PDB file of C-alpha atoms in Angstrom:
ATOM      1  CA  UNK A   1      -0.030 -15.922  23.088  1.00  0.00           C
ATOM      2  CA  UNK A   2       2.876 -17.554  24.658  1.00  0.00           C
ATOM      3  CA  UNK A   3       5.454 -15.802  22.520  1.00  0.00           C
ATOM      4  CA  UNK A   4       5.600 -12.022  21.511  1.00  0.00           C
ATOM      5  CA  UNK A   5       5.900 -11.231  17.802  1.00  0.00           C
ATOM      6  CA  UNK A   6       9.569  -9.639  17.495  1.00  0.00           C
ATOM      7  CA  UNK A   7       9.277 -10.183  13.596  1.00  0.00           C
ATOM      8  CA  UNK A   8       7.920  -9.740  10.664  1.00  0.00           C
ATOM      9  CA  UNK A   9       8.945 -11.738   7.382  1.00  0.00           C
ATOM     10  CA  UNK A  10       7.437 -10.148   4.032  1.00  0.00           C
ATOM     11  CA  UNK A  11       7.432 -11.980   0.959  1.00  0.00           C
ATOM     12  CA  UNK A  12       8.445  -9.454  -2.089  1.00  0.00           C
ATOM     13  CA  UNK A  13       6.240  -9.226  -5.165  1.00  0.00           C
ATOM     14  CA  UNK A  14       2.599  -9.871  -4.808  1.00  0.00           C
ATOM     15  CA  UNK A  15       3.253  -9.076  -1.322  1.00  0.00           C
ATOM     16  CA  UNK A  16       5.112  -5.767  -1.190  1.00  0.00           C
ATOM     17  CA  UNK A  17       5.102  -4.762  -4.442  1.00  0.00           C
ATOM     18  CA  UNK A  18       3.973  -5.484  -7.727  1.00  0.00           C
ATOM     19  CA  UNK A  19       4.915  -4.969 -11.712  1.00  0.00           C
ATOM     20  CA  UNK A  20       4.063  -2.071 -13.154  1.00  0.00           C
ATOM     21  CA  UNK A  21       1.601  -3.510 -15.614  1.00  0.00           C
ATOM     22  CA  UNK A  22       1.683  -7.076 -16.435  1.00  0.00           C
ATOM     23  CA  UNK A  23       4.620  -9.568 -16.807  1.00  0.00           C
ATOM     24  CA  UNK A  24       2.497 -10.259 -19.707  1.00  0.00           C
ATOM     25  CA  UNK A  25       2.377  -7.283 -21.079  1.00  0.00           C
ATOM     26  CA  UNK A  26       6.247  -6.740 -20.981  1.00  0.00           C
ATOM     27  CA  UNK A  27       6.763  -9.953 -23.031  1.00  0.00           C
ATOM     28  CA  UNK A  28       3.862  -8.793 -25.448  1.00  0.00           C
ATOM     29  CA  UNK A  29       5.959  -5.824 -26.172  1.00  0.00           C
ATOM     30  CA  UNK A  30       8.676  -7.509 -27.850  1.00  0.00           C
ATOM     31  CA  UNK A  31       6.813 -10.662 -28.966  1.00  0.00           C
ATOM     32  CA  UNK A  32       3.857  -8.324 -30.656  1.00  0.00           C
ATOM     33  CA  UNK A  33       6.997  -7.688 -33.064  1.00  0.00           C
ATOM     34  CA  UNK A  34       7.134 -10.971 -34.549  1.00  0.00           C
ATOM     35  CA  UNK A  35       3.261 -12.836 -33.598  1.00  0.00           C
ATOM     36  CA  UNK A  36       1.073 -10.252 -33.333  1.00  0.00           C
ATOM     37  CA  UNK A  37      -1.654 -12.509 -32.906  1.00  0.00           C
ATOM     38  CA  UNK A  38      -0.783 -13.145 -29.330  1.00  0.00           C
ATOM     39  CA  UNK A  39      -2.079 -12.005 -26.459  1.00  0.00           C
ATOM     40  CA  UNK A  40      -0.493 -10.383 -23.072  1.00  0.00           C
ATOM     41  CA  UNK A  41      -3.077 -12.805 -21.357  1.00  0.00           C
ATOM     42  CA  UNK A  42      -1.039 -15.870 -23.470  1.00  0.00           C
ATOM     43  CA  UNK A  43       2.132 -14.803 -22.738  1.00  0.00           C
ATOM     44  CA  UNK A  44       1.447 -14.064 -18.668  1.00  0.00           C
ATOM     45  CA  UNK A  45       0.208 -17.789 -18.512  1.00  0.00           C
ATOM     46  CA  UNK A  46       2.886 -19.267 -20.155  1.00  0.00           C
ATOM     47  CA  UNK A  47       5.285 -16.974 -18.116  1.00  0.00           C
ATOM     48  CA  UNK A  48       3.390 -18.896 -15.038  1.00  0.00           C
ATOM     49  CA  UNK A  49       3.854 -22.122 -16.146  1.00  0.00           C
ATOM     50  CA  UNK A  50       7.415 -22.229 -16.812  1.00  0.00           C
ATOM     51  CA  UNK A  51       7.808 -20.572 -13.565  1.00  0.00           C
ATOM     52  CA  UNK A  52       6.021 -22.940 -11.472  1.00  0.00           C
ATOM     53  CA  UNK A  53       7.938 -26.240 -13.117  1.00  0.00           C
ATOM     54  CA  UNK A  54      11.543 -24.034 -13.161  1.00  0.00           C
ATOM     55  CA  UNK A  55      14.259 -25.621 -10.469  1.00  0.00           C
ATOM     56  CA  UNK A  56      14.927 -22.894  -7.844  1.00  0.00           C
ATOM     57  CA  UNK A  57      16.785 -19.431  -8.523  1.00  0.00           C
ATOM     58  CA  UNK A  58      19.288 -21.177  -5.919  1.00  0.00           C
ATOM     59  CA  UNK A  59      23.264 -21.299  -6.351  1.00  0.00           C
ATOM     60  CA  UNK A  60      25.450 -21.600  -3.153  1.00  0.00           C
ATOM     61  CA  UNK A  61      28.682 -20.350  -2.585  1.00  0.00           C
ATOM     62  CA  UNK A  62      29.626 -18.071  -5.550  1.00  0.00           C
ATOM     63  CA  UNK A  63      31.148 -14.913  -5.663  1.00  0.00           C
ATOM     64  CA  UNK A  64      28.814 -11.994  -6.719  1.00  0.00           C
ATOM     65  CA  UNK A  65      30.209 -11.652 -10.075  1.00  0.00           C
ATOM     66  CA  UNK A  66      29.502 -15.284 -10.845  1.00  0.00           C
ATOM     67  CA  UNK A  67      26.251 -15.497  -8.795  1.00  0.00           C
ATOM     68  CA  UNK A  68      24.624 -12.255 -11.419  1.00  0.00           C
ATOM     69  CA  UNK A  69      25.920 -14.528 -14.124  1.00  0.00           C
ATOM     70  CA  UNK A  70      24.055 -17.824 -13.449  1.00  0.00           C
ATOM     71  CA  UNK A  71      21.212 -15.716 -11.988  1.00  0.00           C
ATOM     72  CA  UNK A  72      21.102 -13.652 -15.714  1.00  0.00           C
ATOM     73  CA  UNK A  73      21.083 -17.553 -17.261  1.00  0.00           C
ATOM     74  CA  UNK A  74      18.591 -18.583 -15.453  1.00  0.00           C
ATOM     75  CA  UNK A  75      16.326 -15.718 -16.740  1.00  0.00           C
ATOM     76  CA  UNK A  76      17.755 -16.478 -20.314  1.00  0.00           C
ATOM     77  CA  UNK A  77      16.462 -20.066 -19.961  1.00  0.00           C
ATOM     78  CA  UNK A  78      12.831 -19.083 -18.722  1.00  0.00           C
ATOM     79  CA  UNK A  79      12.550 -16.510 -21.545  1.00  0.00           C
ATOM     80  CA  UNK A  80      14.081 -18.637 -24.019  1.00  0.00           C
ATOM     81  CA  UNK A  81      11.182 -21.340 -23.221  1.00  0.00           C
ATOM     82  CA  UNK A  82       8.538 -19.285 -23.212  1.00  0.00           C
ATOM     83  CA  UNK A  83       9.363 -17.459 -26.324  1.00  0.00           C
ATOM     84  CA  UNK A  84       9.966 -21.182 -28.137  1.00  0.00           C
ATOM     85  CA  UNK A  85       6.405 -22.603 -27.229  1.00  0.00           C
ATOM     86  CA  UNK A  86       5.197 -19.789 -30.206  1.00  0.00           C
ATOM     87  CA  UNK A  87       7.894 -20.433 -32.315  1.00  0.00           C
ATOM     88  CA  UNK A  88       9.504 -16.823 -31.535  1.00  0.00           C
ATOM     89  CA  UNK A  89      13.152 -17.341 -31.434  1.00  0.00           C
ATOM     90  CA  UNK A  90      14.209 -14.851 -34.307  1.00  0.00           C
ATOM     91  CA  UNK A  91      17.038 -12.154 -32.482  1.00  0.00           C
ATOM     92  CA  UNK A  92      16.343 -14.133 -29.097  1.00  0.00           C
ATOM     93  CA  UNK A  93      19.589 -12.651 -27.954  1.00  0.00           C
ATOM     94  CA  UNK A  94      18.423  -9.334 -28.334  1.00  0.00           C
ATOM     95  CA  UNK A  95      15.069  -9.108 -26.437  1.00  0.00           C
ATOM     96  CA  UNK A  96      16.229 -11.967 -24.057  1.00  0.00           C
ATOM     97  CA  UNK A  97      18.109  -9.057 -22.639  1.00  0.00           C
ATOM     98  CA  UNK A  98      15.377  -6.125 -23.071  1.00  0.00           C
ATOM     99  CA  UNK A  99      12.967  -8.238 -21.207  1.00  0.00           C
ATOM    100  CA  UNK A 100      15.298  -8.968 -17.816  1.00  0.00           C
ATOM    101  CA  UNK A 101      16.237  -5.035 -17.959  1.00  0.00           C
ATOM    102  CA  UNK A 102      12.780  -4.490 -18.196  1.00  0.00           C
ATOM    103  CA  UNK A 103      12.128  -5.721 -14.694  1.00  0.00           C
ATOM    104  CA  UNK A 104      14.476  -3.417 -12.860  1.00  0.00           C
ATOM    105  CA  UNK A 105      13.770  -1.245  -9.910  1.00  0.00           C
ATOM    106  CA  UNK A 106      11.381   0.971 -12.286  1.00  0.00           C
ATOM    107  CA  UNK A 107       9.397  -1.435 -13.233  1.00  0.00           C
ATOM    108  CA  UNK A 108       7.727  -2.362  -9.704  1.00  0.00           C
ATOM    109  CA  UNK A 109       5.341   0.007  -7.616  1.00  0.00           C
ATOM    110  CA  UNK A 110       4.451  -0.560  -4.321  1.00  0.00           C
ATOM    111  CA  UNK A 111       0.422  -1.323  -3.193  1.00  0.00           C
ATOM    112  CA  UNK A 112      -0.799   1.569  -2.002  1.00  0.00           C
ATOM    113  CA  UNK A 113      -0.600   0.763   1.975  1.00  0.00           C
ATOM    114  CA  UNK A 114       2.955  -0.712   1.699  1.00  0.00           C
ATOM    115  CA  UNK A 115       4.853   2.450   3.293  1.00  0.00           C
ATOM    116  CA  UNK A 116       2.872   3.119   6.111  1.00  0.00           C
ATOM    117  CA  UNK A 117       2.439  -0.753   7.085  1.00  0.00           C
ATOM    118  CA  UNK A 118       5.935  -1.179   6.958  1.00  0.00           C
ATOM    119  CA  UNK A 119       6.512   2.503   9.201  1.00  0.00           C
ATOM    120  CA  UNK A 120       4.095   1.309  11.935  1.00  0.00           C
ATOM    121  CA  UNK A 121       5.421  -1.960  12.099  1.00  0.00           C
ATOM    122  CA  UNK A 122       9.125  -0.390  12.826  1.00  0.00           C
ATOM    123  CA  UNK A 123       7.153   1.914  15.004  1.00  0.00           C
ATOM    124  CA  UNK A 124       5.982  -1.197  17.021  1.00  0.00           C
ATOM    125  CA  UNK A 125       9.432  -2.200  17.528  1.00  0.00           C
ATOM    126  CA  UNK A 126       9.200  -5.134  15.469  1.00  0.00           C
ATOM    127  CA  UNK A 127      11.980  -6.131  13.260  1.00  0.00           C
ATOM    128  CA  UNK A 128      10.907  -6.384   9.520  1.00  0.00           C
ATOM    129  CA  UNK A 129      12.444  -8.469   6.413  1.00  0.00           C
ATOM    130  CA  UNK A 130      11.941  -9.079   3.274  1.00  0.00           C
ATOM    131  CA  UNK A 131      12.064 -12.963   2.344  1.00  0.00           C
ATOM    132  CA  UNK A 132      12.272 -13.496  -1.258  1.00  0.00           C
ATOM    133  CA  UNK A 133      12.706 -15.636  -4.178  1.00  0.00           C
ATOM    134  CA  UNK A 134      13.914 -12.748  -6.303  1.00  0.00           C
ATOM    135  CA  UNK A 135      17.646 -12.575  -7.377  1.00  0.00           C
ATOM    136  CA  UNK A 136      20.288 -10.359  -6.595  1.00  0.00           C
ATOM    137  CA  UNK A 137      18.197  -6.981  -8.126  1.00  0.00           C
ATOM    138  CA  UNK A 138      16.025  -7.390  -5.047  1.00  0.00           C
ATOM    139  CA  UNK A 139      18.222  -4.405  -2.947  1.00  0.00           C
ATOM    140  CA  UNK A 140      17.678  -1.982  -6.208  1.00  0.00           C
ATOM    141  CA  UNK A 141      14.062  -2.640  -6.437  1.00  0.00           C
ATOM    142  CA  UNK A 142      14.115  -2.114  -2.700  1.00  0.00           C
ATOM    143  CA  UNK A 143      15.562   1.038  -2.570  1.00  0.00           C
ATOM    144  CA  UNK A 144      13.928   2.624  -6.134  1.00  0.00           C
ATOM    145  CA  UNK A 145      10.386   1.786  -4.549  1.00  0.00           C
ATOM    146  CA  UNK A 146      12.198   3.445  -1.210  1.00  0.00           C
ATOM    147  CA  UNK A 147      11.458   0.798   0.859  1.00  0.00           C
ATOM    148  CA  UNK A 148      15.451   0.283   2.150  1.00  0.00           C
ATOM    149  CA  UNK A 149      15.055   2.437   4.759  1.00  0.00           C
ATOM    150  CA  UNK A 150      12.252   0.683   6.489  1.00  0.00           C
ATOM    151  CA  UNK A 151      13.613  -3.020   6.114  1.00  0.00           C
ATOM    152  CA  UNK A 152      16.113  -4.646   8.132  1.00  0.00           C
ATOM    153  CA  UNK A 153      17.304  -7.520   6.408  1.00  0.00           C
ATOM    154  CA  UNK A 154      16.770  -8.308   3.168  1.00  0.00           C
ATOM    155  CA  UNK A 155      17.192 -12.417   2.048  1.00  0.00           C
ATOM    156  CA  UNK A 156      16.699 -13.861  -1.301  1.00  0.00           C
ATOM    157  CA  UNK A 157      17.312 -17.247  -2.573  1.00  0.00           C
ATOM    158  CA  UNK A 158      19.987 -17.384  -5.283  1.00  0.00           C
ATOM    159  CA  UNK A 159      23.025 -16.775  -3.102  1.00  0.00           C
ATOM    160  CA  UNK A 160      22.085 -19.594  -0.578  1.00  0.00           C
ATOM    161  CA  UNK A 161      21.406 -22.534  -2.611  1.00  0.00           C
ATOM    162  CA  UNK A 162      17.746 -22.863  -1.559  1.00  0.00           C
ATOM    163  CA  UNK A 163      14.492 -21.366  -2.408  1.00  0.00           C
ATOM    164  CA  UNK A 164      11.000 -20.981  -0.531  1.00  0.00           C
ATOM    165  CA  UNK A 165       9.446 -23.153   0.440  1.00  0.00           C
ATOM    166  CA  UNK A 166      12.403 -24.336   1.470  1.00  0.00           C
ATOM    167  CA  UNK A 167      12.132 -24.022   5.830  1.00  0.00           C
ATOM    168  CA  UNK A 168      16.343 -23.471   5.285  1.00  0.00           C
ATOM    169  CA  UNK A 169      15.579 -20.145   3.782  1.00  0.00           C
ATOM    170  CA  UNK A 170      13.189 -19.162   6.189  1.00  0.00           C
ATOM    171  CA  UNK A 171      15.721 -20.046   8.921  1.00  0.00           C
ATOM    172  CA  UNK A 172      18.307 -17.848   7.525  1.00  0.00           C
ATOM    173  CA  UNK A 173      15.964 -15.018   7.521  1.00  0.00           C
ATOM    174  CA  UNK A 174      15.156 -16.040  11.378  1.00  0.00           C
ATOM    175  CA  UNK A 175      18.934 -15.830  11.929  1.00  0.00           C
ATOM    176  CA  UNK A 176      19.553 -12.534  10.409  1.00  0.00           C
ATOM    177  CA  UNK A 177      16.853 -10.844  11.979  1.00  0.00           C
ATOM    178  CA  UNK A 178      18.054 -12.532  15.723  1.00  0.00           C
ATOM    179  CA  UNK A 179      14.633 -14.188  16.749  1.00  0.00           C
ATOM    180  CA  UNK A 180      13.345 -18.300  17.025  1.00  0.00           C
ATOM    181  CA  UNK A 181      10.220 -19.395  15.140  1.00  0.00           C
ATOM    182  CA  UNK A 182       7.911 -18.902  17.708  1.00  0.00           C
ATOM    183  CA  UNK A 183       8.695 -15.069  17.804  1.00  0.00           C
ATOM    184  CA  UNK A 184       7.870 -14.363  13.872  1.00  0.00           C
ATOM    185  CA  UNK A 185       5.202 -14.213  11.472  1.00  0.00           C
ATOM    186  CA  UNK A 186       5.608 -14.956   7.897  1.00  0.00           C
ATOM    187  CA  UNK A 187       3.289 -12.525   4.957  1.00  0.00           C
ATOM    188  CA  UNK A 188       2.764 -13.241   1.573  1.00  0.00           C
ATOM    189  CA  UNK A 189       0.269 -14.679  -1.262  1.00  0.00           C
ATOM    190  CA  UNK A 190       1.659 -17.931  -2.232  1.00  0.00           C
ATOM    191  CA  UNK A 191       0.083 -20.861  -0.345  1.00  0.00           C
ATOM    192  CA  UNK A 192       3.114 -22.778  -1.202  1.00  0.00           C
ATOM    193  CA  UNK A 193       6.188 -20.924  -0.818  1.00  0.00           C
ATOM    194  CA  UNK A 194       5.126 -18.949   1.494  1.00  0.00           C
ATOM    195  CA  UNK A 195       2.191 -20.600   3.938  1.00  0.00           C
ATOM    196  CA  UNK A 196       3.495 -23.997   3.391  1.00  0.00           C
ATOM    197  CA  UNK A 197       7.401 -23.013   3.875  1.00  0.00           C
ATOM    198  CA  UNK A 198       6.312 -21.097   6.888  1.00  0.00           C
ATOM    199  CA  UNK A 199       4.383 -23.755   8.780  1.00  0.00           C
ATOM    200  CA  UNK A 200       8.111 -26.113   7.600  1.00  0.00           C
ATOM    201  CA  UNK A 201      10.075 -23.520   9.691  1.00  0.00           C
ATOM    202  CA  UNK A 202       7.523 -23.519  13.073  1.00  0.00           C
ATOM    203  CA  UNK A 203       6.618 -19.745  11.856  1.00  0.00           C
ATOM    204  CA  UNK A 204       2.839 -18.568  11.656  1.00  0.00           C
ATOM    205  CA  UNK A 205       1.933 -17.447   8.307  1.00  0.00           C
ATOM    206  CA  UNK A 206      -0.358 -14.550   7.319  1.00  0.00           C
ATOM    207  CA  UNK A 207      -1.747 -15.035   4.000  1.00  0.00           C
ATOM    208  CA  UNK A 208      -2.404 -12.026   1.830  1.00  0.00           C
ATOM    209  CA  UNK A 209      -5.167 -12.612  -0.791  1.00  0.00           C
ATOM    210  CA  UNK A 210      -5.600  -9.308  -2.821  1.00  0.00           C
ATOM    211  CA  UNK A 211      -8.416 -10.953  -4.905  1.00  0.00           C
ATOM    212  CA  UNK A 212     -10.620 -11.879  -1.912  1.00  0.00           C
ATOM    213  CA  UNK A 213     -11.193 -15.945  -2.749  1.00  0.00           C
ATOM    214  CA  UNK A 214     -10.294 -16.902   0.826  1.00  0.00           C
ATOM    215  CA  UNK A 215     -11.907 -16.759   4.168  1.00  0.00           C
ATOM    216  CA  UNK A 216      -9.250 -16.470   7.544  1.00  0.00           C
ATOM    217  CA  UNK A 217      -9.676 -18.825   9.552  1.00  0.00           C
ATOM    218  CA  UNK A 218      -7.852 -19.804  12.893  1.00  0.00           C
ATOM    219  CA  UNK A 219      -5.259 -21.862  11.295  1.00  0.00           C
ATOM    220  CA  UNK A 220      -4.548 -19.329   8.307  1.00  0.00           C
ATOM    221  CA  UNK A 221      -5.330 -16.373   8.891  1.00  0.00           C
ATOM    222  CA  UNK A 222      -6.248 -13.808   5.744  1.00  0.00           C
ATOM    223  CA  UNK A 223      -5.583 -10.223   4.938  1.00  0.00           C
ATOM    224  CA  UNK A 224      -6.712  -8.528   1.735  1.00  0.00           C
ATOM    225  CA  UNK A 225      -4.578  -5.431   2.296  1.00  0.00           C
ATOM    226  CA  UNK A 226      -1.052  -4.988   4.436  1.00  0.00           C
ATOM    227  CA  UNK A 227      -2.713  -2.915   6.714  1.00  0.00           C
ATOM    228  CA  UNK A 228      -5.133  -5.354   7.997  1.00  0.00           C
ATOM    229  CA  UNK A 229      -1.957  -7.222   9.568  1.00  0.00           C
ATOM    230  CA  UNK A 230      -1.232  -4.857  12.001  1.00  0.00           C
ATOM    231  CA  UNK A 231      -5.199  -5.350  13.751  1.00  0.00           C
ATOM    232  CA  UNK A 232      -4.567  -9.242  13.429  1.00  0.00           C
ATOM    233  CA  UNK A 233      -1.430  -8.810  15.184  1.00  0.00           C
ATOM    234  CA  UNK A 234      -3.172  -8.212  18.035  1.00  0.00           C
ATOM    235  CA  UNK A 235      -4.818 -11.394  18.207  1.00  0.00           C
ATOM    236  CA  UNK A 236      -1.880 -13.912  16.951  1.00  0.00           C
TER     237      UNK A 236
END
Protein backbone atom coordinates (compact mmCIF):
# COMPACT_ATOMS: atom_id res chain seq x y z
CA UNK A 1 0.00 0.00 0.00
CA UNK A 2 1.41 3.23 -1.08
CA UNK A 3 -0.29 5.27 1.60
CA UNK A 4 -0.66 4.44 5.41
CA UNK A 5 -4.17 4.53 6.87
CA UNK A 6 -4.05 7.67 9.36
CA UNK A 7 -7.99 7.54 9.43
CA UNK A 8 -10.87 6.12 10.01
CA UNK A 9 -14.39 7.63 8.92
CA UNK A 10 -17.50 5.77 10.62
CA UNK A 11 -20.83 6.24 9.40
CA UNK A 12 -23.37 6.58 12.58
CA UNK A 13 -26.46 4.39 12.76
CA UNK A 14 -26.38 1.04 11.16
CA UNK A 15 -22.79 1.46 11.49
CA UNK A 16 -22.03 2.41 15.09
CA UNK A 17 -25.07 2.14 16.60
CA UNK A 18 -28.48 1.25 16.18
CA UNK A 19 -32.28 2.03 17.58
CA UNK A 20 -33.27 0.47 20.37
CA UNK A 21 -36.04 -1.54 18.80
CA UNK A 22 -37.43 -0.54 15.56
CA UNK A 23 -38.07 2.94 13.99
CA UNK A 24 -41.14 1.07 13.29
CA UNK A 25 -42.01 0.19 16.33
CA UNK A 26 -41.65 3.79 17.81
CA UNK A 27 -44.17 5.12 15.22
CA UNK A 28 -46.49 2.02 16.00
CA UNK A 29 -46.62 3.29 19.48
CA UNK A 30 -48.43 6.35 18.85
CA UNK A 31 -50.13 5.36 15.57
CA UNK A 32 -51.55 1.91 17.33
CA UNK A 33 -53.67 4.79 19.14
CA UNK A 34 -55.67 5.77 16.30
CA UNK A 35 -55.21 2.50 13.38
CA UNK A 36 -54.63 -0.28 15.24
CA UNK A 37 -54.70 -2.33 12.33
CA UNK A 38 -51.24 -1.34 11.34
CA UNK A 39 -48.28 -2.89 11.61
CA UNK A 40 -44.61 -1.78 12.98
CA UNK A 41 -43.43 -3.66 9.73
CA UNK A 42 -45.92 -0.89 7.69
CA UNK A 43 -44.88 1.89 9.38
CA UNK A 44 -40.78 1.03 9.22
CA UNK A 45 -41.29 0.79 5.33
CA UNK A 46 -43.03 3.77 4.88
CA UNK A 47 -40.54 5.49 7.33
CA UNK A 48 -37.90 4.15 4.50
CA UNK A 49 -39.50 5.43 1.73
CA UNK A 50 -40.01 8.90 2.64
CA UNK A 51 -36.52 8.84 3.77
CA UNK A 52 -34.93 7.72 0.71
CA UNK A 53 -37.00 10.43 -1.67
CA UNK A 54 -36.52 13.34 1.35
CA UNK A 55 -34.00 16.37 0.07
CA UNK A 56 -30.94 16.31 2.39
CA UNK A 57 -30.96 17.22 6.28
CA UNK A 58 -28.57 20.08 4.80
CA UNK A 59 -28.83 23.95 5.77
CA UNK A 60 -25.63 26.14 5.49
CA UNK A 61 -24.72 28.94 7.41
CA UNK A 62 -27.22 29.27 10.32
CA UNK A 63 -26.75 29.93 13.73
CA UNK A 64 -27.42 26.92 16.10
CA UNK A 65 -30.61 28.19 17.35
CA UNK A 66 -31.99 28.44 13.84
CA UNK A 67 -30.16 25.35 12.46
CA UNK A 68 -32.29 22.95 15.59
CA UNK A 69 -35.26 24.79 14.21
CA UNK A 70 -35.22 23.84 10.48
CA UNK A 71 -33.57 20.54 11.52
CA UNK A 72 -36.91 19.91 14.09
CA UNK A 73 -39.07 20.90 10.63
CA UNK A 74 -37.57 18.76 8.72
CA UNK A 75 -38.47 15.83 11.09
CA UNK A 76 -42.05 17.42 11.33
CA UNK A 77 -42.35 17.09 7.53
CA UNK A 78 -41.14 13.33 7.33
CA UNK A 79 -43.51 12.40 10.19
CA UNK A 80 -46.23 14.43 8.97
CA UNK A 81 -46.01 12.32 5.53
CA UNK A 82 -45.79 9.24 6.82
CA UNK A 83 -48.52 9.57 9.29
CA UNK A 84 -50.89 11.12 6.20
CA UNK A 85 -50.39 8.04 3.80
CA UNK A 86 -52.92 6.15 6.68
CA UNK A 87 -54.98 8.93 7.10
CA UNK A 88 -53.54 9.56 10.82
CA UNK A 89 -53.36 13.21 11.23
CA UNK A 90 -55.74 13.60 14.36
CA UNK A 91 -53.37 15.64 17.33
CA UNK A 92 -50.39 15.47 14.70
CA UNK A 93 -48.88 18.22 16.74
CA UNK A 94 -48.76 16.24 19.66
CA UNK A 95 -47.01 12.94 18.71
CA UNK A 96 -45.08 14.79 15.88
CA UNK A 97 -43.12 15.85 18.88
CA UNK A 98 -43.19 12.46 21.06
CA UNK A 99 -41.81 10.67 18.12
CA UNK A 100 -38.48 13.11 17.44
CA UNK A 101 -37.93 13.00 21.45
CA UNK A 102 -38.24 9.52 21.13
CA UNK A 103 -35.02 9.20 19.20
CA UNK A 104 -32.72 10.87 21.68
CA UNK A 105 -29.49 9.63 23.07
CA UNK A 106 -31.58 6.75 24.98
CA UNK A 107 -33.00 5.46 22.34
CA UNK A 108 -29.75 4.07 20.44
CA UNK A 109 -27.41 1.15 21.74
CA UNK A 110 -24.30 0.43 20.41
CA UNK A 111 -23.50 -3.27 18.47
CA UNK A 112 -21.91 -5.19 20.72
CA UNK A 113 -18.11 -4.80 19.33
CA UNK A 114 -18.46 -0.99 18.87
CA UNK A 115 -16.29 0.03 22.09
CA UNK A 116 -13.49 -2.06 21.75
CA UNK A 117 -13.18 -1.48 17.79
CA UNK A 118 -13.22 2.00 18.29
CA UNK A 119 -10.38 1.61 21.56
CA UNK A 120 -7.99 -0.42 19.35
CA UNK A 121 -8.30 1.70 16.54
CA UNK A 122 -7.16 4.87 18.85
CA UNK A 123 -4.73 2.37 20.18
CA UNK A 124 -3.30 2.03 16.58
CA UNK A 125 -2.81 5.62 16.41
CA UNK A 126 -5.33 6.16 13.90
CA UNK A 127 -7.54 9.11 14.03
CA UNK A 128 -11.32 8.14 14.15
CA UNK A 129 -14.65 10.17 13.08
CA UNK A 130 -17.86 9.85 12.91
CA UNK A 131 -19.41 10.97 9.40
CA UNK A 132 -23.04 11.31 9.55
CA UNK A 133 -26.24 12.29 8.12
CA UNK A 134 -27.81 12.72 11.54
CA UNK A 135 -28.67 16.28 12.83
CA UNK A 136 -27.42 18.26 15.48
CA UNK A 137 -28.47 15.38 18.42
CA UNK A 138 -25.60 13.38 16.96
CA UNK A 139 -22.95 14.73 20.01
CA UNK A 140 -25.79 13.58 22.73
CA UNK A 141 -26.29 10.26 21.22
CA UNK A 142 -22.52 10.17 21.10
CA UNK A 143 -21.81 10.76 24.45
CA UNK A 144 -25.13 8.78 26.15
CA UNK A 145 -23.87 5.57 24.19
CA UNK A 146 -20.23 6.88 25.66
CA UNK A 147 -18.65 6.84 22.60
CA UNK A 148 -17.28 10.83 22.90
CA UNK A 149 -14.38 9.89 24.41
CA UNK A 150 -13.09 7.63 21.74
CA UNK A 151 -14.00 9.90 18.62
CA UNK A 152 -12.16 12.73 17.36
CA UNK A 153 -14.28 14.62 15.22
CA UNK A 154 -17.62 14.32 14.88
CA UNK A 155 -19.38 15.78 11.27
CA UNK A 156 -22.94 15.68 10.33
CA UNK A 157 -24.72 17.15 7.48
CA UNK A 158 -27.29 19.78 8.49
CA UNK A 159 -24.90 22.55 9.47
CA UNK A 160 -22.92 22.36 6.12
CA UNK A 161 -25.43 22.47 3.49
CA UNK A 162 -24.61 19.01 2.07
CA UNK A 163 -25.35 15.49 2.81
CA UNK A 164 -23.60 12.01 1.98
CA UNK A 165 -23.07 11.06 -0.65
CA UNK A 166 -22.11 14.22 -1.20
CA UNK A 167 -17.78 13.87 -1.71
CA UNK A 168 -18.03 17.80 -0.03
CA UNK A 169 -19.00 16.21 3.20
CA UNK A 170 -16.58 13.64 3.13
CA UNK A 171 -13.92 16.31 2.46
CA UNK A 172 -14.82 18.25 5.45
CA UNK A 173 -14.47 15.25 7.55
CA UNK A 174 -10.87 14.73 5.72
CA UNK A 175 -10.12 18.32 6.78
CA UNK A 176 -11.05 18.08 10.34
CA UNK A 177 -9.35 15.03 11.00
CA UNK A 178 -5.88 16.62 9.06
CA UNK A 179 -5.30 13.74 6.44
CA UNK A 180 -5.75 13.55 2.15
CA UNK A 181 -7.93 10.82 0.64
CA UNK A 182 -5.43 8.45 0.09
CA UNK A 183 -4.67 8.22 3.92
CA UNK A 184 -8.47 7.25 5.05
CA UNK A 185 -10.93 4.64 4.92
CA UNK A 186 -14.56 5.23 4.92
CA UNK A 187 -17.16 2.37 7.15
CA UNK A 188 -20.64 2.05 6.91
CA UNK A 189 -23.78 0.02 5.39
CA UNK A 190 -25.20 2.20 2.81
CA UNK A 191 -23.90 1.43 -0.70
CA UNK A 192 -24.91 4.85 -1.62
CA UNK A 193 -24.09 7.34 0.86
CA UNK A 194 -21.54 5.80 2.08
CA UNK A 195 -19.54 3.39 -0.65
CA UNK A 196 -20.57 5.52 -3.46
CA UNK A 197 -19.75 9.04 -1.61
CA UNK A 198 -16.52 7.49 -0.58
CA UNK A 199 -15.18 6.31 -3.92
CA UNK A 200 -16.56 10.52 -5.02
CA UNK A 201 -13.98 11.75 -2.41
CA UNK A 202 -10.77 9.27 -3.63
CA UNK A 203 -11.39 7.43 -0.05
CA UNK A 204 -11.57 3.48 0.15
CA UNK A 205 -14.73 2.32 1.55
CA UNK A 206 -15.33 -0.64 3.90
CA UNK A 207 -18.74 -1.85 3.65
CA UNK A 208 -20.42 -3.25 6.71
CA UNK A 209 -23.23 -5.77 5.90
CA UNK A 210 -24.71 -7.03 9.28
CA UNK A 211 -27.16 -9.33 7.35
CA UNK A 212 -24.46 -11.22 5.41
CA UNK A 213 -25.98 -10.73 1.53
CA UNK A 214 -22.57 -9.62 0.24
CA UNK A 215 -19.32 -11.22 -0.60
CA UNK A 216 -15.83 -8.74 -0.22
CA UNK A 217 -14.25 -8.55 -2.91
CA UNK A 218 -11.04 -6.54 -3.95
CA UNK A 219 -12.83 -3.50 -4.98
CA UNK A 220 -15.33 -3.46 -1.88
CA UNK A 221 -14.31 -4.98 0.64
CA UNK A 222 -17.03 -6.52 3.38
CA UNK A 223 -17.21 -6.79 7.10
CA UNK A 224 -20.14 -8.32 8.97
CA UNK A 225 -18.98 -7.05 12.37
CA UNK A 226 -16.64 -3.76 13.32
CA UNK A 227 -14.13 -5.91 14.48
CA UNK A 228 -13.38 -7.62 11.33
CA UNK A 229 -11.99 -4.07 10.09
CA UNK A 230 -9.17 -3.99 12.11
CA UNK A 231 -7.71 -7.70 10.34
CA UNK A 232 -8.63 -6.08 6.85
CA UNK A 233 -6.69 -3.17 7.76
CA UNK A 234 -3.86 -5.01 7.41
CA UNK A 235 -4.29 -5.78 3.93
CA UNK A 236 -5.80 -2.29 2.49
Amino acid sequence: MSHPIQAILFDGVGTLFRPRGSVGEVYHAVAAQHRPDLTPEELEAAFREELATAEPMAFPGLSPEHLKAMELQWWYDRVYRIFARFDILLDFETYRDQIYEAFRGPAWVPYPETRDTLVQLRERGLTVAVLSNFDSRLPEVLDHLGLTPLVDHAVYASPHGVAKPDPRLFAIALERCGVGPEAAVHVGDELGDDVSGARAAGIRPVLVDRDRRRLSTVELPVIHRLDELLPLLERL
